PDB file of N, CA, C and O in Angstrom:
ATOM      1  N   MET A   1       4.201 -10.027   6.790  1.00 57.00           N
ATOM      2  CA  MET A   1       2.423 -10.098   6.190  1.00 57.00           C
ATOM      3  C   MET A   1       1.890  -9.711   4.970  1.00 57.00           C
ATOM      4  O   MET A   1       2.937  -8.985   4.540  1.00 57.00           O
ATOM      5  N   ASN A   2       1.512 -10.535   4.819  1.00 62.00           N
ATOM      6  CA  ASN A   2       0.669 -10.892   3.176  1.00 62.00           C
ATOM      7  C   ASN A   2      -0.441 -11.105   3.061  1.00 62.00           C
ATOM      8  O   ASN A   2      -1.130 -11.644   3.604  1.00 62.00           O
ATOM      9  N   ASN A   3      -1.097 -10.114   2.243  1.00 66.00           N
ATOM     10  CA  ASN A   3      -2.808 -10.641   1.689  1.00 66.00           C
ATOM     11  C   ASN A   3      -2.984 -10.861   0.551  1.00 66.00           C
ATOM     12  O   ASN A   3      -2.130  -9.997  -0.017  1.00 66.00           O
ATOM     13  N   GLY A   4      -3.665 -12.148   0.613  1.00 68.00           N
ATOM     14  CA  GLY A   4      -4.135 -12.514  -1.088  1.00 68.00           C
ATOM     15  C   GLY A   4      -4.491 -11.624  -1.614  1.00 68.00           C
ATOM     16  O   GLY A   4      -5.355 -10.456  -1.658  1.00 68.00           O
ATOM     17  N   GLN A   5      -4.600 -11.925  -3.231  1.00 73.00           N
ATOM     18  CA  GLN A   5      -5.209 -11.414  -3.851  1.00 73.00           C
ATOM     19  C   GLN A   5      -7.343 -11.483  -3.814  1.00 73.00           C
ATOM     20  O   GLN A   5      -7.355 -10.310  -4.774  1.00 73.00           O
ATOM     21  N   SER A   6      -7.468 -11.972  -3.328  1.00 76.00           N
ATOM     22  CA  SER A   6      -8.849 -12.111  -2.983  1.00 76.00           C
ATOM     23  C   SER A   6      -9.079 -11.232  -1.960  1.00 76.00           C
ATOM     24  O   SER A   6     -11.062 -11.193  -1.539  1.00 76.00           O
ATOM     25  N   ILE A   7      -8.515 -10.802  -1.117  1.00 80.00           N
ATOM     26  CA  ILE A   7      -9.229 -10.286   0.184  1.00 80.00           C
ATOM     27  C   ILE A   7      -9.247  -9.070   0.190  1.00 80.00           C
ATOM     28  O   ILE A   7      -7.927  -8.307  -0.535  1.00 80.00           O
ATOM     29  N   VAL A   8     -10.073  -8.669   0.717  1.00 86.00           N
ATOM     30  CA  VAL A   8     -10.448  -6.698   0.933  1.00 86.00           C
ATOM     31  C   VAL A   8     -10.774  -6.862   2.624  1.00 86.00           C
ATOM     32  O   VAL A   8     -11.432  -7.748   3.395  1.00 86.00           O
ATOM     33  N   ILE A   9     -10.071  -5.483   2.770  1.00 88.00           N
ATOM     34  CA  ILE A   9      -9.208  -5.219   4.284  1.00 88.00           C
ATOM     35  C   ILE A   9     -10.207  -3.721   3.926  1.00 88.00           C
ATOM     36  O   ILE A   9      -9.893  -2.838   3.405  1.00 88.00           O
ATOM     37  N   LYS A  10     -11.056  -3.051   4.865  1.00 93.00           N
ATOM     38  CA  LYS A  10     -11.772  -2.188   4.808  1.00 93.00           C
ATOM     39  C   LYS A  10     -11.657  -1.763   6.616  1.00 93.00           C
ATOM     40  O   LYS A  10     -11.786  -2.120   7.588  1.00 93.00           O
ATOM     41  N   GLY A  11     -10.744  -0.314   6.997  1.00 94.00           N
ATOM     42  CA  GLY A  11     -10.555  -0.088   7.643  1.00 94.00           C
ATOM     43  C   GLY A  11      -9.248   0.532   8.267  1.00 94.00           C
ATOM     44  O   GLY A  11      -8.389   0.952   6.743  1.00 94.00           O
ATOM     45  N   GLU A  12      -8.280   0.666   9.137  1.00 96.00           N
ATOM     46  CA  GLU A  12      -7.230   1.518   9.179  1.00 96.00           C
ATOM     47  C   GLU A  12      -6.539   0.242   9.376  1.00 96.00           C
ATOM     48  O   GLU A  12      -6.643  -0.782  10.078  1.00 96.00           O
ATOM     49  N   ILE A  13      -4.900   0.124   8.900  1.00 95.00           N
ATOM     50  CA  ILE A  13      -3.631  -0.559   8.896  1.00 95.00           C
ATOM     51  C   ILE A  13      -2.699   0.145   9.607  1.00 95.00           C
ATOM     52  O   ILE A  13      -2.433   0.925   9.083  1.00 95.00           O
ATOM     53  N   THR A  14      -1.964  -0.500  10.772  1.00 96.00           N
ATOM     54  CA  THR A  14      -0.920   0.153  11.218  1.00 96.00           C
ATOM     55  C   THR A  14      -0.389  -0.955  12.122  1.00 96.00           C
ATOM     56  O   THR A  14      -0.398  -1.597  12.157  1.00 96.00           O
ATOM     57  N   GLY A  15       1.016  -0.920  11.744  1.00 95.00           N
ATOM     58  CA  GLY A  15       2.067  -1.337  12.595  1.00 95.00           C
ATOM     59  C   GLY A  15       3.577  -0.727  12.242  1.00 95.00           C
ATOM     60  O   GLY A  15       3.783   0.012  12.046  1.00 95.00           O
ATOM     61  N   ALA A  16       4.367  -1.779  12.382  1.00 95.00           N
ATOM     62  CA  ALA A  16       5.512  -1.733  12.397  1.00 95.00           C
ATOM     63  C   ALA A  16       6.604  -2.890  11.971  1.00 95.00           C
ATOM     64  O   ALA A  16       7.890  -3.211  12.589  1.00 95.00           O
ATOM     65  N   GLU A  17       5.924  -3.102  11.049  1.00 94.00           N
ATOM     66  CA  GLU A  17       6.692  -3.946  10.332  1.00 94.00           C
ATOM     67  C   GLU A  17       6.270  -4.414   8.677  1.00 94.00           C
ATOM     68  O   GLU A  17       5.403  -3.735   8.147  1.00 94.00           O
ATOM     69  N   ASP A  18       7.165  -4.807   7.515  1.00 95.00           N
ATOM     70  CA  ASP A  18       6.782  -4.463   6.360  1.00 95.00           C
ATOM     71  C   ASP A  18       5.707  -4.998   6.025  1.00 95.00           C
ATOM     72  O   ASP A  18       5.083  -6.513   6.530  1.00 95.00           O
ATOM     73  N   LEU A  19       4.798  -4.661   4.932  1.00 94.00           N
ATOM     74  CA  LEU A  19       3.404  -5.579   4.649  1.00 94.00           C
ATOM     75  C   LEU A  19       3.618  -5.521   3.030  1.00 94.00           C
ATOM     76  O   LEU A  19       4.156  -4.450   2.201  1.00 94.00           O
ATOM     77  N   VAL A  20       3.155  -6.322   2.681  1.00 94.00           N
ATOM     78  CA  VAL A  20       2.702  -6.743   1.212  1.00 94.00           C
ATOM     79  C   VAL A  20       1.597  -7.011   1.241  1.00 94.00           C
ATOM     80  O   VAL A  20       0.997  -8.019   1.581  1.00 94.00           O
ATOM     81  N   ILE A  21       0.837  -6.264   0.195  1.00 94.00           N
ATOM     82  CA  ILE A  21      -0.334  -6.241  -0.348  1.00 94.00           C
ATOM     83  C   ILE A  21      -0.745  -6.839  -1.464  1.00 94.00           C
ATOM     84  O   ILE A  21      -0.388  -5.995  -2.433  1.00 94.00           O
ATOM     85  N   ALA A  22      -1.793  -7.812  -1.925  1.00 94.00           N
ATOM     86  CA  ALA A  22      -1.760  -8.046  -2.795  1.00 94.00           C
ATOM     87  C   ALA A  22      -3.594  -7.995  -3.311  1.00 94.00           C
ATOM     88  O   ALA A  22      -3.730  -7.907  -4.977  1.00 94.00           O
ATOM     89  N   GLY A  23      -4.114  -7.796  -2.585  1.00 92.00           N
ATOM     90  CA  GLY A  23      -5.836  -7.731  -2.441  1.00 92.00           C
ATOM     91  C   GLY A  23      -5.897  -6.143  -2.542  1.00 92.00           C
ATOM     92  O   GLY A  23      -5.489  -4.905  -3.114  1.00 92.00           O
ATOM     93  N   ARG A  24      -7.243  -6.015  -1.956  1.00 94.00           N
ATOM     94  CA  ARG A  24      -8.005  -5.023  -1.982  1.00 94.00           C
ATOM     95  C   ARG A  24      -7.791  -4.048  -0.505  1.00 94.00           C
ATOM     96  O   ARG A  24      -8.260  -4.693   0.297  1.00 94.00           O
ATOM     97  N   VAL A  25      -7.742  -2.475  -0.682  1.00 95.00           N
ATOM     98  CA  VAL A  25      -7.950  -1.874   0.993  1.00 95.00           C
ATOM     99  C   VAL A  25      -8.406  -1.292   1.017  1.00 95.00           C
ATOM    100  O   VAL A  25      -7.728  -0.340   0.016  1.00 95.00           O
ATOM    101  N   GLU A  26      -9.382  -0.505   1.756  1.00 96.00           N
ATOM    102  CA  GLU A  26     -10.112   0.632   2.164  1.00 96.00           C
ATOM    103  C   GLU A  26      -9.531   1.490   3.104  1.00 96.00           C
ATOM    104  O   GLU A  26     -10.767   0.716   3.864  1.00 96.00           O
ATOM    105  N   GLY A  27      -8.978   2.461   3.106  1.00 97.00           N
ATOM    106  CA  GLY A  27      -8.352   2.935   4.256  1.00 97.00           C
ATOM    107  C   GLY A  27      -7.338   3.399   4.334  1.00 97.00           C
ATOM    108  O   GLY A  27      -6.378   2.996   3.436  1.00 97.00           O
ATOM    109  N   LYS A  28      -7.130   3.693   5.930  1.00 97.00           N
ATOM    110  CA  LYS A  28      -5.435   4.277   6.090  1.00 97.00           C
ATOM    111  C   LYS A  28      -4.758   3.185   5.776  1.00 97.00           C
ATOM    112  O   LYS A  28      -5.067   2.301   6.910  1.00 97.00           O
ATOM    113  N   ILE A  29      -3.255   3.570   5.645  1.00 97.00           N
ATOM    114  CA  ILE A  29      -2.019   2.244   5.952  1.00 97.00           C
ATOM    115  C   ILE A  29      -1.254   2.989   6.931  1.00 97.00           C
ATOM    116  O   ILE A  29      -0.636   4.275   5.835  1.00 97.00           O
ATOM    117  N   LYS A  30      -0.680   3.122   8.021  1.00 98.00           N
ATOM    118  CA  LYS A  30       0.417   3.664   8.547  1.00 98.00           C
ATOM    119  C   LYS A  30       1.251   2.480   8.925  1.00 98.00           C
ATOM    120  O   LYS A  30       1.217   1.777   9.806  1.00 98.00           O
ATOM    121  N   LEU A  31       2.319   2.545   8.143  1.00 97.00           N
ATOM    122  CA  LEU A  31       3.825   1.759   8.601  1.00 97.00           C
ATOM    123  C   LEU A  31       4.744   2.499   8.917  1.00 97.00           C
ATOM    124  O   LEU A  31       6.084   3.074   8.192  1.00 97.00           O
ATOM    125  N   ASP A  32       5.428   2.869  10.882  1.00 92.00           N
ATOM    126  CA  ASP A  32       6.156   3.630  10.732  1.00 92.00           C
ATOM    127  C   ASP A  32       7.251   3.171  10.276  1.00 92.00           C
ATOM    128  O   ASP A  32       8.224   2.231  11.161  1.00 92.00           O
ATOM    129  N   GLY A  33       8.169   3.952   9.195  1.00 93.00           N
ATOM    130  CA  GLY A  33       9.749   3.102   9.040  1.00 93.00           C
ATOM    131  C   GLY A  33       9.859   2.125   7.836  1.00 93.00           C
ATOM    132  O   GLY A  33      10.780   1.411   7.489  1.00 93.00           O
ATOM    133  N   CYS A  34       8.460   1.577   7.786  1.00 97.00           N
ATOM    134  CA  CYS A  34       9.186   0.116   7.357  1.00 97.00           C
ATOM    135  C   CYS A  34       8.678  -0.043   5.359  1.00 97.00           C
ATOM    136  O   CYS A  34       8.239   1.418   5.064  1.00 97.00           O
ATOM    137  N   ALA A  35       8.492  -0.835   5.049  1.00 97.00           N
ATOM    138  CA  ALA A  35       8.454  -0.962   3.565  1.00 97.00           C
ATOM    139  C   ALA A  35       6.567  -1.355   3.668  1.00 97.00           C
ATOM    140  O   ALA A  35       6.110  -2.686   4.287  1.00 97.00           O
ATOM    141  N   LEU A  36       6.061  -0.863   2.473  1.00 97.00           N
ATOM    142  CA  LEU A  36       4.673  -1.047   2.477  1.00 97.00           C
ATOM    143  C   LEU A  36       4.694  -1.406   0.297  1.00 97.00           C
ATOM    144  O   LEU A  36       5.642  -0.887  -0.420  1.00 97.00           O
ATOM    145  N   THR A  37       4.808  -2.953   0.205  1.00 97.00           N
ATOM    146  CA  THR A  37       4.647  -2.565  -1.629  1.00 97.00           C
ATOM    147  C   THR A  37       3.454  -3.484  -1.734  1.00 97.00           C
ATOM    148  O   THR A  37       2.924  -4.274  -1.163  1.00 97.00           O
ATOM    149  N   LEU A  38       3.353  -2.821  -2.858  1.00 97.00           N
ATOM    150  CA  LEU A  38       1.434  -2.989  -3.770  1.00 97.00           C
ATOM    151  C   LEU A  38       1.708  -3.583  -4.946  1.00 97.00           C
ATOM    152  O   LEU A  38       2.813  -3.612  -5.615  1.00 97.00           O
ATOM    153  N   ALA A  39       1.219  -5.328  -4.463  1.00 96.00           N
ATOM    154  CA  ALA A  39       1.454  -6.078  -5.729  1.00 96.00           C
ATOM    155  C   ALA A  39       0.913  -5.566  -7.141  1.00 96.00           C
ATOM    156  O   ALA A  39      -0.453  -4.919  -7.135  1.00 96.00           O
ATOM    157  N   PRO A  40       0.867  -5.705  -8.273  1.00 96.00           N
ATOM    158  CA  PRO A  40       0.243  -6.093  -9.193  1.00 96.00           C
ATOM    159  C   PRO A  40      -1.115  -6.191  -8.873  1.00 96.00           C
ATOM    160  O   PRO A  40      -1.194  -7.549  -8.838  1.00 96.00           O
ATOM    161  N   GLY A  41      -2.229  -5.610  -9.673  1.00 94.00           N
ATOM    162  CA  GLY A  41      -3.831  -6.111  -9.413  1.00 94.00           C
ATOM    163  C   GLY A  41      -3.957  -5.439  -8.178  1.00 94.00           C
ATOM    164  O   GLY A  41      -5.199  -5.674  -8.174  1.00 94.00           O
ATOM    165  N   SER A  42      -2.913  -4.950  -7.391  1.00 95.00           N
ATOM    166  CA  SER A  42      -3.312  -4.502  -6.064  1.00 95.00           C
ATOM    167  C   SER A  42      -4.252  -3.298  -6.027  1.00 95.00           C
ATOM    168  O   SER A  42      -4.473  -2.500  -6.861  1.00 95.00           O
ATOM    169  N   GLN A  43      -4.983  -2.876  -5.023  1.00 96.00           N
ATOM    170  CA  GLN A  43      -5.762  -2.016  -5.059  1.00 96.00           C
ATOM    171  C   GLN A  43      -5.901  -0.998  -3.763  1.00 96.00           C
ATOM    172  O   GLN A  43      -6.426  -2.215  -2.872  1.00 96.00           O
ATOM    173  N   VAL A  44      -5.764   0.140  -3.828  1.00 97.00           N
ATOM    174  CA  VAL A  44      -5.664   0.756  -2.299  1.00 97.00           C
ATOM    175  C   VAL A  44      -6.088   2.349  -2.331  1.00 97.00           C
ATOM    176  O   VAL A  44      -5.552   2.819  -3.452  1.00 97.00           O
ATOM    177  N   ILE A  45      -7.202   2.558  -1.395  1.00 98.00           N
ATOM    178  CA  ILE A  45      -8.273   3.678  -1.911  1.00 98.00           C
ATOM    179  C   ILE A  45      -7.851   4.079  -0.446  1.00 98.00           C
ATOM    180  O   ILE A  45      -8.527   4.069   0.664  1.00 98.00           O
ATOM    181  N   GLY A  46      -6.978   5.295   0.002  1.00 97.00           N
ATOM    182  CA  GLY A  46      -7.159   5.750   0.807  1.00 97.00           C
ATOM    183  C   GLY A  46      -5.335   5.772   1.537  1.00 97.00           C
ATOM    184  O   GLY A  46      -4.695   6.363   0.431  1.00 97.00           O
ATOM    185  N   GLU A  47      -5.607   6.999   2.355  1.00 98.00           N
ATOM    186  CA  GLU A  47      -3.653   7.331   2.596  1.00 98.00           C
ATOM    187  C   GLU A  47      -2.709   6.387   3.053  1.00 98.00           C
ATOM    188  O   GLU A  47      -3.163   5.827   4.051  1.00 98.00           O
ATOM    189  N   ILE A  48      -1.704   6.521   2.803  1.00 98.00           N
ATOM    190  CA  ILE A  48      -0.763   5.701   2.644  1.00 98.00           C
ATOM    191  C   ILE A  48       0.620   6.356   3.477  1.00 98.00           C
ATOM    192  O   ILE A  48       1.181   7.485   2.696  1.00 98.00           O
ATOM    193  N   ALA A  49       1.163   5.820   4.433  1.00 98.00           N
ATOM    194  CA  ALA A  49       2.501   6.765   4.707  1.00 98.00           C
ATOM    195  C   ALA A  49       3.075   5.404   5.583  1.00 98.00           C
ATOM    196  O   ALA A  49       2.634   4.736   6.211  1.00 98.00           O
ATOM    197  N   ALA A  50       4.251   5.323   5.494  1.00 98.00           N
ATOM    198  CA  ALA A  50       4.906   4.542   5.240  1.00 98.00           C
ATOM    199  C   ALA A  50       6.667   4.856   4.686  1.00 98.00           C
ATOM    200  O   ALA A  50       7.256   5.738   4.406  1.00 98.00           O
ATOM    201  N   GLY A  51       8.084   3.873   5.445  1.00 98.00           N
ATOM    202  CA  GLY A  51       9.583   4.592   5.012  1.00 98.00           C
ATOM    203  C   GLY A  51       9.779   4.697   3.937  1.00 98.00           C
ATOM    204  O   GLY A  51      10.598   4.856   3.213  1.00 98.00           O
ATOM    205  N   THR A  52       8.803   2.958   3.418  1.00 98.00           N
ATOM    206  CA  THR A  52       9.559   2.795   1.905  1.00 98.00           C
ATOM    207  C   THR A  52       8.100   2.172   0.833  1.00 98.00           C
ATOM    208  O   THR A  52       7.271   1.125   1.899  1.00 98.00           O
ATOM    209  N   ILE A  53       7.547   2.862   0.077  1.00 98.00           N
ATOM    210  CA  ILE A  53       6.656   2.514  -0.289  1.00 98.00           C
ATOM    211  C   ILE A  53       6.820   2.521  -2.107  1.00 98.00           C
ATOM    212  O   ILE A  53       7.502   2.721  -2.948  1.00 98.00           O
ATOM    213  N   ILE A  54       7.085   0.970  -2.422  1.00 98.00           N
ATOM    214  CA  ILE A  54       6.761   0.455  -4.035  1.00 98.00           C
ATOM    215  C   ILE A  54       5.567   0.064  -4.286  1.00 98.00           C
ATOM    216  O   ILE A  54       4.543  -0.666  -3.912  1.00 98.00           O
ATOM    217  N   VAL A  55       5.353   0.687  -5.490  1.00 98.00           N
ATOM    218  CA  VAL A  55       3.515   0.729  -5.625  1.00 98.00           C
ATOM    219  C   VAL A  55       4.219  -0.098  -7.248  1.00 98.00           C
ATOM    220  O   VAL A  55       4.322   0.657  -8.394  1.00 98.00           O
ATOM    221  N   SER A  56       2.987  -1.038  -7.410  1.00 98.00           N
ATOM    222  CA  SER A  56       3.016  -2.079  -8.631  1.00 98.00           C
ATOM    223  C   SER A  56       1.413  -1.786  -9.047  1.00 98.00           C
ATOM    224  O   SER A  56       1.298  -2.635 -10.243  1.00 98.00           O
ATOM    225  N   GLY A  57       1.243  -1.837  -7.856  1.00 97.00           N
ATOM    226  CA  GLY A  57      -0.873  -1.648  -8.132  1.00 97.00           C
ATOM    227  C   GLY A  57      -1.469  -0.198  -8.872  1.00 97.00           C
ATOM    228  O   GLY A  57      -0.938   0.716  -8.804  1.00 97.00           O
ATOM    229  N   THR A  58      -2.771  -0.279  -8.215  1.00 97.00           N
ATOM    230  CA  THR A  58      -3.540   1.109  -8.218  1.00 97.00           C
ATOM    231  C   THR A  58      -3.652   1.583  -6.706  1.00 97.00           C
ATOM    232  O   THR A  58      -3.825   1.121  -5.829  1.00 97.00           O
ATOM    233  N   VAL A  59      -3.081   3.186  -7.081  1.00 98.00           N
ATOM    234  CA  VAL A  59      -3.790   3.793  -5.472  1.00 98.00           C
ATOM    235  C   VAL A  59      -4.232   5.001  -5.724  1.00 98.00           C
ATOM    236  O   VAL A  59      -4.607   5.865  -6.512  1.00 98.00           O
ATOM    237  N   GLU A  60      -5.579   4.794  -4.743  1.00 98.00           N
ATOM    238  CA  GLU A  60      -6.471   6.338  -4.986  1.00 98.00           C
ATOM    239  C   GLU A  60      -5.566   6.824  -3.528  1.00 98.00           C
ATOM    240  O   GLU A  60      -6.803   6.770  -2.703  1.00 98.00           O
ATOM    241  N   GLY A  61      -5.339   7.863  -3.587  1.00 97.00           N
ATOM    242  CA  GLY A  61      -4.831   8.692  -2.354  1.00 97.00           C
ATOM    243  C   GLY A  61      -3.798   9.416  -2.247  1.00 97.00           C
ATOM    244  O   GLY A  61      -2.751   9.098  -3.163  1.00 97.00           O
ATOM    245  N   SER A  62      -3.103   9.703  -0.948  1.00 97.00           N
ATOM    246  CA  SER A  62      -2.220  10.479  -0.893  1.00 97.00           C
ATOM    247  C   SER A  62      -0.941   9.102  -0.822  1.00 97.00           C
ATOM    248  O   SER A  62      -1.128   7.932   0.382  1.00 97.00           O
ATOM    249  N   LEU A  63       0.168   9.819  -0.745  1.00 97.00           N
ATOM    250  CA  LEU A  63       1.285   8.866  -0.424  1.00 97.00           C
ATOM    251  C   LEU A  63       2.804   9.408  -0.240  1.00 97.00           C
ATOM    252  O   LEU A  63       3.043  10.621  -0.174  1.00 97.00           O
ATOM    253  N   VAL A  64       2.918   8.999   1.473  1.00 97.00           N
ATOM    254  CA  VAL A  64       4.127  10.108   1.811  1.00 97.00           C
ATOM    255  C   VAL A  64       5.054   8.840   2.279  1.00 97.00           C
ATOM    256  O   VAL A  64       4.690   7.687   3.157  1.00 97.00           O
ATOM    257  N   ALA A  65       5.993   8.945   2.004  1.00 98.00           N
ATOM    258  CA  ALA A  65       7.315   7.897   2.591  1.00 98.00           C
ATOM    259  C   ALA A  65       8.263   8.644   2.551  1.00 98.00           C
ATOM    260  O   ALA A  65       9.112   9.542   2.337  1.00 98.00           O
ATOM    261  N   SER A  66       8.678   8.649   3.470  1.00 97.00           N
ATOM    262  CA  SER A  66      10.286   9.188   4.595  1.00 97.00           C
ATOM    263  C   SER A  66      11.474   8.594   3.736  1.00 97.00           C
ATOM    264  O   SER A  66      12.308   9.338   4.270  1.00 97.00           O
ATOM    265  N   LYS A  67      11.385   7.430   3.441  1.00 97.00           N
ATOM    266  CA  LYS A  67      12.671   7.328   2.663  1.00 97.00           C
ATOM    267  C   LYS A  67      12.574   7.168   0.866  1.00 97.00           C
ATOM    268  O   LYS A  67      13.494   7.851   0.679  1.00 97.00           O
ATOM    269  N   ARG A  68      11.486   6.166   0.885  1.00 97.00           N
ATOM    270  CA  ARG A  68      11.658   6.246  -1.022  1.00 97.00           C
ATOM    271  C   ARG A  68      10.381   5.952  -0.899  1.00 97.00           C
ATOM    272  O   ARG A  68       9.759   4.904  -0.185  1.00 97.00           O
ATOM    273  N   LEU A  69      10.105   6.171  -2.540  1.00 98.00           N
ATOM    274  CA  LEU A  69       8.721   6.217  -2.660  1.00 98.00           C
ATOM    275  C   LEU A  69       9.409   5.685  -4.551  1.00 98.00           C
ATOM    276  O   LEU A  69      10.099   6.380  -4.877  1.00 98.00           O
ATOM    277  N   GLU A  70       8.863   4.363  -4.836  1.00 98.00           N
ATOM    278  CA  GLU A  70       8.862   3.913  -6.310  1.00 98.00           C
ATOM    279  C   GLU A  70       7.612   3.006  -7.248  1.00 98.00           C
ATOM    280  O   GLU A  70       6.946   2.561  -6.598  1.00 98.00           O
ATOM    281  N   ALA A  71       7.839   3.924  -8.066  1.00 97.00           N
ATOM    282  CA  ALA A  71       6.117   3.889  -8.557  1.00 97.00           C
ATOM    283  C   ALA A  71       6.724   2.713 -10.121  1.00 97.00           C
ATOM    284  O   ALA A  71       7.690   3.223 -11.133  1.00 97.00           O
ATOM    285  N   LYS A  72       6.260   1.397 -10.274  1.00 97.00           N
ATOM    286  CA  LYS A  72       6.509   0.439 -11.369  1.00 97.00           C
ATOM    287  C   LYS A  72       6.015   0.666 -12.506  1.00 97.00           C
ATOM    288  O   LYS A  72       4.966   1.532 -12.256  1.00 97.00           O
ATOM    289  N   SER A  73       6.250  -0.032 -13.940  1.00 97.00           N
ATOM    290  CA  SER A  73       5.459   0.400 -14.773  1.00 97.00           C
ATOM    291  C   SER A  73       3.923   0.214 -14.799  1.00 97.00           C
ATOM    292  O   SER A  73       3.521   0.600 -15.950  1.00 97.00           O
ATOM    293  N   THR A  74       3.744  -0.622 -13.816  1.00 97.00           N
ATOM    294  CA  THR A  74       2.204  -1.010 -13.713  1.00 97.00           C
ATOM    295  C   THR A  74       1.199   0.016 -12.705  1.00 97.00           C
ATOM    296  O   THR A  74       0.579  -0.276 -12.711  1.00 97.00           O
ATOM    297  N   ALA A  75       1.833   0.850 -12.468  1.00 97.00           N
ATOM    298  CA  ALA A  75       1.327   1.707 -11.002  1.00 97.00           C
ATOM    299  C   ALA A  75       0.729   2.198 -11.756  1.00 97.00           C
ATOM    300  O   ALA A  75       1.087   3.378 -13.017  1.00 97.00           O
ATOM    301  N   GLU A  76      -0.500   2.690 -11.153  1.00 97.00           N
ATOM    302  CA  GLU A  76      -1.644   3.412 -11.206  1.00 97.00           C
ATOM    303  C   GLU A  76      -2.098   4.322 -10.275  1.00 97.00           C
ATOM    304  O   GLU A  76      -2.426   3.681  -8.933  1.00 97.00           O
ATOM    305  N   ILE A  77      -1.081   5.684 -10.335  1.00 97.00           N
ATOM    306  CA  ILE A  77      -1.823   6.631  -9.022  1.00 97.00           C
ATOM    307  C   ILE A  77      -2.378   7.726  -9.418  1.00 97.00           C
ATOM    308  O   ILE A  77      -1.793   8.776 -10.428  1.00 97.00           O
ATOM    309  N   ASP A  78      -3.430   8.070  -8.309  1.00 94.00           N
ATOM    310  CA  ASP A  78      -4.442   8.838  -8.476  1.00 94.00           C
ATOM    311  C   ASP A  78      -4.509   9.796  -7.258  1.00 94.00           C
ATOM    312  O   ASP A  78      -5.048   9.597  -6.167  1.00 94.00           O
TER     313      ASP A  78
END
């Protein structure tokens, strides 16, 4: 799944497949054992739990990766 740059999602996202976020998410993201990629320019405000988390955007909240956490040079994590 992929959401575009102009998309704003408010609420909880759960699932069992990989996800790419290019827009804004306000809420919890939980992807059991799957990969979450935050594209450059993306913004997440909330908790994130996934197998692999790759951050190129902005995150305000906690990050829990069961396999791998990668912060690119464009990442901003608070």
